[in-house]
Amino acid sequence: MSELVRVALGALAARKLRSFLSALGIAIGIASLVSVLGLSDSSKSALLDQIGALGTNLLTVEAGTGFGAGDSALPETAVASASRVATVEATAAVYSVDAAVYRNDLVPEDQTGGIRVIGTDPGLLETLNGGMAHGSFLTEGTRQYPVAVVGSVAAERLGIRDLDPAVMLHIGGRWVEVLGVLEPFALAAELDRAVLIGDLAAEAYFDAELAPTVVYVRVDERYIDETRDVLAGTIDPENPEEVEISRPSDLLEAQSAAESSFTGLFLGLGAVALLVGGIGVANVMVIGVIERRSEIGLRRAIGATRAHIRRQFLIEALTLASLGGTAGVLLGVAVTYVYATAQAWRVIIPPVALVGGLSAAVAIGVVAGLYPAIRAARVSPTEALRSA
Amino acid sequence: MIGPEAPTVARTAPDPSAPAIELQEVSKHYPGSPPVVALDRVSVRIDRGEMVAVVGQSGSGKSTMLHVMGTLDGPTSGTVLIEGIDTSVLSDDRLAAIRGRRVGFVFQRFFLLAGVAVIDNVANGLLYTGATRPQRREAAAAVLERVGLGDRIWHRPNELSGGETQRVAVARALVHEPAFVLADEPTGNLDSASSASIMDLFMSLHDEGRTIVVITHNEDIAATLPRRLQILDGRLHDDVRASAN
Ligand SMILES: Nc1ncnc2c1ncn2[C@@H]1O[C@H](COP(=O)(O)OP(=O)(O)O)[C@@H](O)[C@H]1O
Ligand SMILES: [Mg+2]
């Protein structure tokens, strides 16, 4: 066996460029298959992580944005109504506050950095499974004072790295101390871009109306659908159709499904690349049979059977495809690693991609090598050896 | 001239008393329009240890006869016996084994693998015999020494002269210690000095008792050999044994 592989490697080395190019075709095909599978698994796991962090029992309640929807705020009683539903475990509401945020009072008025001010209650952090990067969240004790907690993106835009020394922000013409900086929320990007202040403070200092824009509701896992069905009517008995309830984990699952269908598309493209690579190998082998007629004749003269010749060419194609396949797997792993790392995903390379990639290469080698090998075995030694 | 010889009875195991090679009424036709009759009912018997020259015009069928003698090709009709064995009943594997172990071919074009060291080109002569790589190389080094190329074993074929290249090819034909050496115009591409040294080599193989058949265009060379077969239009036209001189 090792003997046959050595002979094959020798023959391939004698035609380096051509062997390299045809192995490259296989390598690209395998690399794209491996990286598509690897990236799809890595991104899926990132989504699953997100779903896990978010929890599947979170519902968001918003005022409908449909026809006839007025100022897109919920009734002021929304939180209280939602809390009365027996299967609701926790609630938190956010309110829009009409004020601009600046790092200090010297920043020109139009440079708001796209940062909104949002009022909320102390339950938000727990309800959304959020985390603090620095400092602490609003509490029952601080919700009525002019203090703020900054979302992760907002902190970046405002240039807040830590809270030592203490940071003050200029909000709506008033100095406000920053108590904490949030970690990114799963699927609540609007909060990441916001500065949060206590709902009571919002009302007292910034004239905010306490009609929630969004109410987040944690529900008993076992009764999610039932709760969802009664919430709208509970919150706004007069216009239940103007209350919109969604389940963020559904969005992530839909996203995951959408990515799966993309995966199918890319797998198809990878398969096409592999097919082209296989044709390249077959082509190189067929040309080899034509060019190497005298070598075939000589081998027959020194005792090779037809089976020997067939095997030689088959092993050559297999070796070529396996080398390409191995390079492709390595390349695919590297691409997955680099891209997934750049996306801050966990790198996941499914074993089926590795095994499947190599097996596909071997299978291509056999298919691409079979016909040329059979032709090589059929070369008439006497014709091949006739003096030209 | 051509005395009718008593045909040997076919066997399937080597017979030590049988002639080395025997052709009985061997014809070889190549299909085409018109079909080519490359060999036309040739009967000839070559005994063990004989050294035979084959002469004839280009296209007369010499190479075809040599290929048939060496089992590279089968006859269209007639019988080819190698050491008493009827080759028509042998499988591809058995025929290949005969070529790999009993026959050594030398060609006008040397058919060395470019880019492969001389020693490995020669060692390739043992590739299909089951010998290990070290065994093959050892045998190759020894036979290269014998043909006077002991100091060239790591050279590439393109670094050698024509005469040296042919000696490498002869070494490859000898590395498995064949009983028969079949050479098709081995000196056709060589100058006279190189030709002479190759023929000396064949003479010494003959002295060792090997059976040797050499196709040659060179009358001077043919004249020095003990037996001469003349082929004309695919037929054995003449079979001359030199009287001892
Ligand atoms: N494979 C082949 N197909 C068709 N014709 C062939 C083939 N091999 C040899 N011939 C023909 O058979 C005849 C004898 O060829 P060959 O044995 O090579 O002659 P020589 O060696 O004496 O020059 C020539 O006419 C040649 O063209
Ligand atoms: Mg010829």
PDB file of N, CA, C and O in Angstrom, chain A residues 55 57 167 185 188 196 264 348 358 365 388:
ATOM      1  N   GLY A  55     -34.257  33.456  27.370  1.00  0.00           N
ATOM      2  CA  GLY A  55     -35.343  32.637  27.905  1.00  0.00           C
ATOM      3  C   GLY A  55     -36.483  32.614  26.915  1.00  0.00           C
ATOM      4  O   GLY A  55     -36.741  33.601  26.224  1.00  0.00           O
ATOM      5  N   ASN A  57     -39.563  32.277  27.761  1.00  0.00           N
ATOM      6  CA  ASN A  57     -40.828  32.650  28.400  1.00  0.00           C
ATOM      7  C   ASN A  57     -40.988  34.166  28.546  1.00  0.00           C
ATOM      8  O   ASN A  57     -41.717  34.638  29.382  1.00  0.00           O
ATOM      9  N   VAL A 167     -18.995  59.368  36.931  1.00  0.00           N
ATOM     10  CA  VAL A 167     -19.325  59.994  35.653  1.00  0.00           C
ATOM     11  C   VAL A 167     -20.658  60.714  35.786  1.00  0.00           C
ATOM     12  O   VAL A 167     -21.607  60.184  36.370  1.00  0.00           O
ATOM     13  N   PHE A 185     -28.046  43.593  26.071  1.00  0.00           N
ATOM     14  CA  PHE A 185     -29.220  42.739  26.239  1.00  0.00           C
ATOM     15  C   PHE A 185     -29.349  41.842  25.025  1.00  0.00           C
ATOM     16  O   PHE A 185     -29.019  42.242  23.903  1.00  0.00           O
ATOM     17  N   ALA A 188     -32.608  43.260  22.652  1.00  0.00           N
ATOM     18  CA  ALA A 188     -33.257  44.509  23.037  1.00  0.00           C
ATOM     19  C   ALA A 188     -32.280  45.632  22.727  1.00  0.00           C
ATOM     20  O   ALA A 188     -31.838  46.360  23.601  1.00  0.00           O
ATOM     21  N   LEU A 196     -30.886  54.856  30.803  1.00  0.00           N
ATOM     22  CA  LEU A 196     -32.082  54.546  31.586  1.00  0.00           C
ATOM     23  C   LEU A 196     -32.103  55.365  32.872  1.00  0.00           C
ATOM     24  O   LEU A 196     -31.085  55.459  33.570  1.00  0.00           O
ATOM     25  N   GLY A 264     -28.233  25.568   3.185  1.00  0.00           N
ATOM     26  CA  GLY A 264     -28.525  24.659   2.079  1.00  0.00           C
ATOM     27  C   GLY A 264     -27.999  25.212   0.765  1.00  0.00           C
ATOM     28  O   GLY A 264     -27.360  24.507  -0.020  1.00  0.00           O
ATOM     29  N   ILE A 348     -17.554  26.159  16.381  1.00  0.00           N
ATOM     30  CA  ILE A 348     -18.021  24.776  16.419  1.00  0.00           C
ATOM     31  C   ILE A 348     -17.784  24.158  15.051  1.00  0.00           C
ATOM     32  O   ILE A 348     -18.272  24.665  14.036  1.00  0.00           O
ATOM     33  N   LEU A 358     -13.594  14.669   4.123  1.00  0.00           N
ATOM     34  CA  LEU A 358     -12.578  13.736   3.646  1.00  0.00           C
ATOM     35  C   LEU A 358     -13.209  12.613   2.830  1.00  0.00           C
ATOM     36  O   LEU A 358     -12.689  12.230   1.787  1.00  0.00           O
ATOM     37  N   GLY A 365     -12.280  11.147  -5.667  1.00  0.00           N
ATOM     38  CA  GLY A 365     -11.068  10.557  -6.236  1.00  0.00           C
ATOM     39  C   GLY A 365     -11.380   9.250  -6.950  1.00  0.00           C
ATOM     40  O   GLY A 365     -10.907   9.011  -8.062  1.00  0.00           O
ATOM     41  N   ALA A 388       8.729   5.103 -32.520  1.00  0.00           N
ATOM     42  CA  ALA A 388       8.063   6.111 -33.333  1.00  0.00           C
ATOM     43  C   ALA A 388       8.837   6.327 -34.625  1.00  0.00           C
ATOM     44  O   ALA A 388      10.027   6.146 -34.663  1.00  0.00           O
TER      45      ALA A 388
END
